[in-house]
Coordinates of C-alpha atoms in Angstrom, one line a residue:
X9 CA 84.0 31.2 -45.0
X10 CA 84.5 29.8 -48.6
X11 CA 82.3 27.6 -48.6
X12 CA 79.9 30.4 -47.4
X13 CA 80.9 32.4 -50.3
X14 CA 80.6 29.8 -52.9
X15 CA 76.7 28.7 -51.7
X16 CA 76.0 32.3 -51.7
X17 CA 77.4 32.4 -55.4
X18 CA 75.8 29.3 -56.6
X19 CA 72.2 30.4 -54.9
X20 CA 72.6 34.2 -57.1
X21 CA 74.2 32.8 -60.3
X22 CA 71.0 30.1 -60.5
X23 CA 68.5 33.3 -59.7
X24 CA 70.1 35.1 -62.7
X25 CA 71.7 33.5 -65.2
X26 CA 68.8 33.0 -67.4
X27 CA 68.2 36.8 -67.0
X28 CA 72.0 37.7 -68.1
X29 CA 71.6 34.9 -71.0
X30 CA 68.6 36.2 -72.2
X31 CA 70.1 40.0 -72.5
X32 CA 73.6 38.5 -74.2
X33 CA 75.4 39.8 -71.7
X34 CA 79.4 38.2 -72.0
X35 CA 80.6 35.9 -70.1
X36 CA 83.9 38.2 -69.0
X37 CA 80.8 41.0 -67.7
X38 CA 78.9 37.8 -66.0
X39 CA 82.5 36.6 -64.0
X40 CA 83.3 40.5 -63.3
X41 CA 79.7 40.7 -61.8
X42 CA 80.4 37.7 -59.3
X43 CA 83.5 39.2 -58.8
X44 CA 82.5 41.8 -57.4
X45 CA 79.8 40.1 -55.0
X46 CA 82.5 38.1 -53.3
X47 CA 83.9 40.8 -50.9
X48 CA 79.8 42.0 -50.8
X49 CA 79.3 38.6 -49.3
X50 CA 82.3 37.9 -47.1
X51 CA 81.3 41.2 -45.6
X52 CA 77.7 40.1 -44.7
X53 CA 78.4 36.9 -43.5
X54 CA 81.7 37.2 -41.6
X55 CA 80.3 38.0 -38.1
X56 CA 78.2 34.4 -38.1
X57 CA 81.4 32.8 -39.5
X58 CA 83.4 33.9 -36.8
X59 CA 81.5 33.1 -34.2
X60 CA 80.6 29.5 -35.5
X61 CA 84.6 29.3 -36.0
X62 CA 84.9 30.1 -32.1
X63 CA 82.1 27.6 -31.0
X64 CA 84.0 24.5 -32.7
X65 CA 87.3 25.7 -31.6
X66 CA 86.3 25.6 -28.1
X67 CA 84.2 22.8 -28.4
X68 CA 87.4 20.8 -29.9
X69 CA 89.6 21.9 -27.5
X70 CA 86.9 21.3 -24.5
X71 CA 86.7 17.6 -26.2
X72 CA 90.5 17.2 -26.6
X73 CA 90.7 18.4 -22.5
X74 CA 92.7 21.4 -23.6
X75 CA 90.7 23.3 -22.1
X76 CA 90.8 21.6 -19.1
X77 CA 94.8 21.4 -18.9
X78 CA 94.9 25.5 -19.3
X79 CA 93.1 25.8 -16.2
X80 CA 94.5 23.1 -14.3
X81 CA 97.9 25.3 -15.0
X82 CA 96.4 27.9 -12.6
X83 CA 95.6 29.7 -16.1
X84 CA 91.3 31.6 -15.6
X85 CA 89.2 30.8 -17.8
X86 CA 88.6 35.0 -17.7
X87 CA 92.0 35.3 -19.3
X88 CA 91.2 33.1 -22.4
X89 CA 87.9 35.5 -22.9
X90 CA 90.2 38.6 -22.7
X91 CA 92.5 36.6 -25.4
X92 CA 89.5 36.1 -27.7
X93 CA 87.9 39.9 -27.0
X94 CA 91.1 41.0 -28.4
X95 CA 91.5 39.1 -31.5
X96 CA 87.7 40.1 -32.0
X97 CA 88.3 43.9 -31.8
X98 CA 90.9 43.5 -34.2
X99 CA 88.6 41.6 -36.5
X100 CA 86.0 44.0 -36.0
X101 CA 87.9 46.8 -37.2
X102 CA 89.3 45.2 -39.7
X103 CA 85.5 44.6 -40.8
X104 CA 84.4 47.7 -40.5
X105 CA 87.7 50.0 -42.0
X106 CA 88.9 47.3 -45.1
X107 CA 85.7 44.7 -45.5
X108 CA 83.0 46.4 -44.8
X109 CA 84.1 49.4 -47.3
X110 CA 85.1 46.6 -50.1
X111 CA 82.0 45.1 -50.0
X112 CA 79.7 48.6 -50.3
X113 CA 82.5 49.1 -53.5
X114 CA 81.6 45.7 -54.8
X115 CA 78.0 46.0 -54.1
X116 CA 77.9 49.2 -56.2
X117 CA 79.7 47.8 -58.9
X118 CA 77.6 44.4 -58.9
X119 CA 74.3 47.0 -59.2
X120 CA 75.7 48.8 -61.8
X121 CA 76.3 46.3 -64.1
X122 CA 73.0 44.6 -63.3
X123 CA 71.0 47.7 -64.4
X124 CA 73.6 48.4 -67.6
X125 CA 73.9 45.1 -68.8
X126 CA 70.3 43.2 -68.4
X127 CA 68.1 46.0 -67.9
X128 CA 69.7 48.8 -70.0
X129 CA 69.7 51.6 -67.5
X130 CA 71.9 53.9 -65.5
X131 CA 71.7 52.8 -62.2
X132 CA 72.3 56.4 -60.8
X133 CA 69.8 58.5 -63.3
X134 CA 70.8 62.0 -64.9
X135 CA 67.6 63.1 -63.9
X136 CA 66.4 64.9 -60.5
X137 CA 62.8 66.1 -60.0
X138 CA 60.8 68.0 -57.4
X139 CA 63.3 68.8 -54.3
X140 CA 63.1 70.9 -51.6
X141 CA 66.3 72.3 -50.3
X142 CA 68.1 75.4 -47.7
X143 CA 71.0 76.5 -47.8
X144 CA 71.4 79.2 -45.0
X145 CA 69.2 81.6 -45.5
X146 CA 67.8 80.3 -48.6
X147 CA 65.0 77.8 -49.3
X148 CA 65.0 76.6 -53.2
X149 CA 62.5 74.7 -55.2
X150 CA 63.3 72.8 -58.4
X151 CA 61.4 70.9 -60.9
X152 CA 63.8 69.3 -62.7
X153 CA 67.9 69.4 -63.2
X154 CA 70.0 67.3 -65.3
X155 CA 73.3 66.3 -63.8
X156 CA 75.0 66.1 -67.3
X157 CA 74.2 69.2 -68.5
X158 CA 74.1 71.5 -65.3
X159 CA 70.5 73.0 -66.3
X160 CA 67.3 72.7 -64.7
X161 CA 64.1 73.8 -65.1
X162 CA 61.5 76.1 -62.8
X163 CA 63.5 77.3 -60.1
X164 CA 62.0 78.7 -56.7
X165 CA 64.4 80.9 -54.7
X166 CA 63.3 81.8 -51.0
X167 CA 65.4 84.9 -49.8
X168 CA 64.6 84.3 -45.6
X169 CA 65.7 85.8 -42.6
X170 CA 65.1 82.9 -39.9
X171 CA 65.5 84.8 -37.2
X172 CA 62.8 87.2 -38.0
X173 CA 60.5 84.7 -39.7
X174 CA 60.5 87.0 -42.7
X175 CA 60.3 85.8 -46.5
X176 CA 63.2 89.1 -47.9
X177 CA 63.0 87.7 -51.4
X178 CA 61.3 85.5 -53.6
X179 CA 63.0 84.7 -57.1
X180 CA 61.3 82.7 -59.8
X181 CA 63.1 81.3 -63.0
X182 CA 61.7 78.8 -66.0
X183 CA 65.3 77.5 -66.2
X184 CA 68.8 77.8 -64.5
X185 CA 72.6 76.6 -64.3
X186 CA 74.3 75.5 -61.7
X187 CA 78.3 76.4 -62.0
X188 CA 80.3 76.1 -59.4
X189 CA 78.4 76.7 -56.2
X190 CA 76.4 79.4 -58.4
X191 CA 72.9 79.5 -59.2
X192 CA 72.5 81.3 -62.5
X193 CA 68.9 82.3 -63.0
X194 CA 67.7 83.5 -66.4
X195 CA 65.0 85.9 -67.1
X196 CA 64.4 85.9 -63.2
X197 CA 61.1 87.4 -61.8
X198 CA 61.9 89.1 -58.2
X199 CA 59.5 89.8 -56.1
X200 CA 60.1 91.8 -52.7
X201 CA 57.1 91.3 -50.2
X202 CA 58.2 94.2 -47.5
X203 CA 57.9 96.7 -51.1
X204 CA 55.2 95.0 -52.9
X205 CA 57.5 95.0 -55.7
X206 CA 58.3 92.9 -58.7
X207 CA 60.6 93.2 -61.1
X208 CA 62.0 90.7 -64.4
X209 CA 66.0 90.4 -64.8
X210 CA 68.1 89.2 -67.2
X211 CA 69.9 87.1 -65.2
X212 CA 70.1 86.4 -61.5
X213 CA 73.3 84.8 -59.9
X214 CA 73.2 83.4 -56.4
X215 CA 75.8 81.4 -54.6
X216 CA 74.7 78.0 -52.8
X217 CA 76.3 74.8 -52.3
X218 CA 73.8 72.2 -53.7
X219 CA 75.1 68.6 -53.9
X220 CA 73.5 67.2 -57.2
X221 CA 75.4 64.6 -57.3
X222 CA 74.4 62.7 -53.8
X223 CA 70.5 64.0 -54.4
X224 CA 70.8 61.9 -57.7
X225 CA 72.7 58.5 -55.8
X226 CA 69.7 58.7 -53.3
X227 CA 67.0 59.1 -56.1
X228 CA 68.1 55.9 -57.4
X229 CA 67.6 52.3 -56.9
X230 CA 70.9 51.8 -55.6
X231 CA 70.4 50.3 -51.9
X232 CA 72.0 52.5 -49.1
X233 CA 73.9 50.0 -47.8
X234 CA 76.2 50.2 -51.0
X235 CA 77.5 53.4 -49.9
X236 CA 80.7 53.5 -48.1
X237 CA 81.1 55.1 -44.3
X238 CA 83.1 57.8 -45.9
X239 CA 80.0 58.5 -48.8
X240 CA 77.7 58.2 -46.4
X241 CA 79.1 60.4 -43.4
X242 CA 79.8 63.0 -46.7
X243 CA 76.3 62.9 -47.6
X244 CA 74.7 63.3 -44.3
X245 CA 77.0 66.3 -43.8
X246 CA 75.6 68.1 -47.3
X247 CA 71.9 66.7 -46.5
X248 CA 71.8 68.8 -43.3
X249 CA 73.2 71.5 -44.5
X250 CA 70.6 71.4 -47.3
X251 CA 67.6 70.8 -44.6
X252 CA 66.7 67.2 -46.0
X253 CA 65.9 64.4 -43.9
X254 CA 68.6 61.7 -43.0
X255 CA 67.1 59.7 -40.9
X256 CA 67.1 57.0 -43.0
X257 CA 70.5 57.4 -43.9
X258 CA 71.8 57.3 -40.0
X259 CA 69.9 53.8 -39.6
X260 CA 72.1 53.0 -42.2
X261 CA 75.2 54.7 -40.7
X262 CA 74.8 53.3 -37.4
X263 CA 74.3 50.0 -39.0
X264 CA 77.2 49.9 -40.4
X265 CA 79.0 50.6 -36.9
X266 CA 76.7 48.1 -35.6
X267 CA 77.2 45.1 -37.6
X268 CA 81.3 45.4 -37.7
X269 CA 80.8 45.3 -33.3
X270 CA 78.4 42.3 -33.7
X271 CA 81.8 40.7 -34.2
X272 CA 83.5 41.1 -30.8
X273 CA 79.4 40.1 -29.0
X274 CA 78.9 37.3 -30.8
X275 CA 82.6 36.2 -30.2
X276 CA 81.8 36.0 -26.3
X277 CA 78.5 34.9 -27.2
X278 CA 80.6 31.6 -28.2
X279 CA 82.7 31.2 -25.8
X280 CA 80.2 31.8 -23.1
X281 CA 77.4 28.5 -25.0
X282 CA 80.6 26.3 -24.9
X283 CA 81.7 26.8 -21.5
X284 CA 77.9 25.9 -20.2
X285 CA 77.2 23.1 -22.8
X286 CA 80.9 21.2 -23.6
X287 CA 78.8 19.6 -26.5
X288 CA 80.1 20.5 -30.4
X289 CA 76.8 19.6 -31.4
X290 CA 74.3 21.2 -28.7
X291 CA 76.5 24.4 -29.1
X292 CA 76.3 24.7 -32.9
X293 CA 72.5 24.1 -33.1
X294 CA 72.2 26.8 -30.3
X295 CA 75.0 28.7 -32.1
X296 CA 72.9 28.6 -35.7
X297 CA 69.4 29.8 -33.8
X298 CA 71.3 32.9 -32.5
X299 CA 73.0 33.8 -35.5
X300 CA 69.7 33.4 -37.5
X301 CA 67.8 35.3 -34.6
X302 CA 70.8 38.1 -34.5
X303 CA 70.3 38.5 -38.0
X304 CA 66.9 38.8 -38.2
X305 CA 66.9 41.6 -35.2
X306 CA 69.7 43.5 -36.9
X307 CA 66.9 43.7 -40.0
X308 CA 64.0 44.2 -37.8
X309 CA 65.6 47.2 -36.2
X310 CA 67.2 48.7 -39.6
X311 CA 63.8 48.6 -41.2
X312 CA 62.4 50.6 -38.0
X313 CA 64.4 53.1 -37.9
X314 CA 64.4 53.9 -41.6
X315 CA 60.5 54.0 -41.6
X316 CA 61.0 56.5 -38.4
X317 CA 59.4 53.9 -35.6
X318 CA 62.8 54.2 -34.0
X319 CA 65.5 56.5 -33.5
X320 CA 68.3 55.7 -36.0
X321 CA 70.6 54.6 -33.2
X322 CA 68.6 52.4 -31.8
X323 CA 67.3 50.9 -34.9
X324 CA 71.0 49.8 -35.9
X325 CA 71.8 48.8 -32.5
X326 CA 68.6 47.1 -31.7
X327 CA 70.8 43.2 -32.5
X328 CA 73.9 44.2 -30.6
X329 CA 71.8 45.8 -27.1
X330 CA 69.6 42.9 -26.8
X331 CA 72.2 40.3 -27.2
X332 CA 74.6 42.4 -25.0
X333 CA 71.6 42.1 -22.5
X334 CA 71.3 38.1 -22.8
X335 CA 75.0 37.6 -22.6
X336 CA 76.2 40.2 -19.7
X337 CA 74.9 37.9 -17.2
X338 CA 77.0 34.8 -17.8
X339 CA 79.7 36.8 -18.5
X340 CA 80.1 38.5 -15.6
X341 CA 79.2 35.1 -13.9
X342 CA 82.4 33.3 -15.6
X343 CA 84.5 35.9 -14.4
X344 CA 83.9 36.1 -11.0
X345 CA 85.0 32.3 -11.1

């Protein structure tokens, strides 16, 4: 796992370095940066380091005849697979509750710096153009709002009644505030299409929960994936609410789920190409094709789902039900032994 770490390090100091020299950034803000990778990397490769740890354990105890004397004690082999499926479900959620949420923290932080320090930007912009949102029984239109002041410019307020597919009110505005769950529309036109009339206000105020905040984190370059469950879940939550799309956001949800359950799989996964091979070697090189292949599935079906070929569940389980597929077989062939 270290060593893991460190090559992963090494390969991302050697791709940047010459970028953070070349924009004078210190060398406390390059070590905080790499700091904050490490539990960003532990987190990502974790489920192929444990399962590589469980192939040479059992390999070294299959060579050593350990293996061999636990059974000969009238001891199944079924029992030591229900020993290691429970120190992987402990793993597991320890990835997914403490890890998991350290790295999407770290990965946050890593991104921010990145954009402060060598490309002089805010990673999460002040600016939000052009959304469509609802909330209940309004539909709104903005151009533009500004997260540090409050304001944003021309404002489109739909008044609807759903249920009757009727359009009550329609309120216009070159500029508004948003305080406190309240739209405040200045020198507002409102127009009222069941009495063809129109009239120009002062100021309109109408409540509606908007959250700027989350609209401006997914505007940004920041990937998904550095969000935490509990951001995520949050957002999702508000984004419904607000009528936008989250598909995208639930491949990445269910991904998260997804990758910290890999762990107890591809535990069994190594157990099960041990028992059949007895060979360190043989097992690893097998061991190293799966990971790589489990890996490259988990992407495969990520990428899916967020471009809306598959259903967000499915695109973040895509890794785990195929391998659960290729390993229930000889697993339910070792235990009826």
């Amino acid at each position: 796992s270290l060593s893991g770490i460190l090559v992963y390090l090494l390969f991302d100091f050697l791709d940047r370095v010459d970028e953070f020299i070349s924009s004078k950034v210190s060398l406390t803000s390059i070590l905080l940066y790499f700091t904050f990778k490490i539990p960003m990397i532990l987190s990502q490769i974790m489920p192929g380091i444990f399962f590589i740890s469980i192939i040479i354990l059992f390999s070294i105890l299959y060579n050593r005849n350990e293996i061999i004397a636990i059974l000969s004690g009238g001891i199944y082999f079924r029992r030591l697979i229900f020993f290691i499926l429970s120190i992987s479900v402990f793993i597991s959620f320890l990835h997914f509750a403490v890890i998991q949420e350290a790295g999407s923290y770290g990965m946050f932080k890593s991104a921010e710096m990145w954009k402060k320090y060598v490309r002089n930007k805010e990673l999460i912009k002040n600016d939000i153009y052009n959304k469509w949102l609802i909330d209940k029984d309004k539909v709104i239109h903005f151009e533009r709002f500004n997260l540090s002041t409050n304001k944003g410019t021309s404002i489109k307020v739909y008044e609807v009644d759903f249920s009757n597919n009727k359009i009550l009110r329609y309120i216009t505005g070159d500029s508004f505030v948003y305080n406190k769950e309240r739209i405040i529309i200045d020198k507002a036109w409102i127009f009222a299409p069941h009495s063809f009339s129109k009239e120009q206000v002062k100021q309109v105020n109408l409540k509606a929960q908007i959250d700027f905040k989350s609209l401006a984190t997914l505007s940004s370059d920041l990937p998904q994936e550095a969000l935490s469950f509990t951001q995520l879940t949050k957002i999702i939550e508000v984004f419904r609410k607000n009528g936008i799309s989250v598909e995208e956001l639930l491949a990445t949800w269910y991904g998260k789920y997804a990758y910290s359950f890999s762990i107890i799989i591809l535990s069994i996964l190594g157990v099960i190409i041990v028992y059949y091979l007895k060979n360190v070697y043989k097992s690893l090189l097998l061991g190293l094709g799966l990971i790589f292949s489990y890996y490259t599935l988990f992407v495969i079906g990520s990428t899916l789902a967020k471009k809306g070929v598959l259903f967000p569940f499915l695109g973040g389980w895509l890794a785990n039900i195929i391998f659960m597929f290729l390993i229930l077989p000889y697993l339910f062939k070792i235990l009826k032994e």
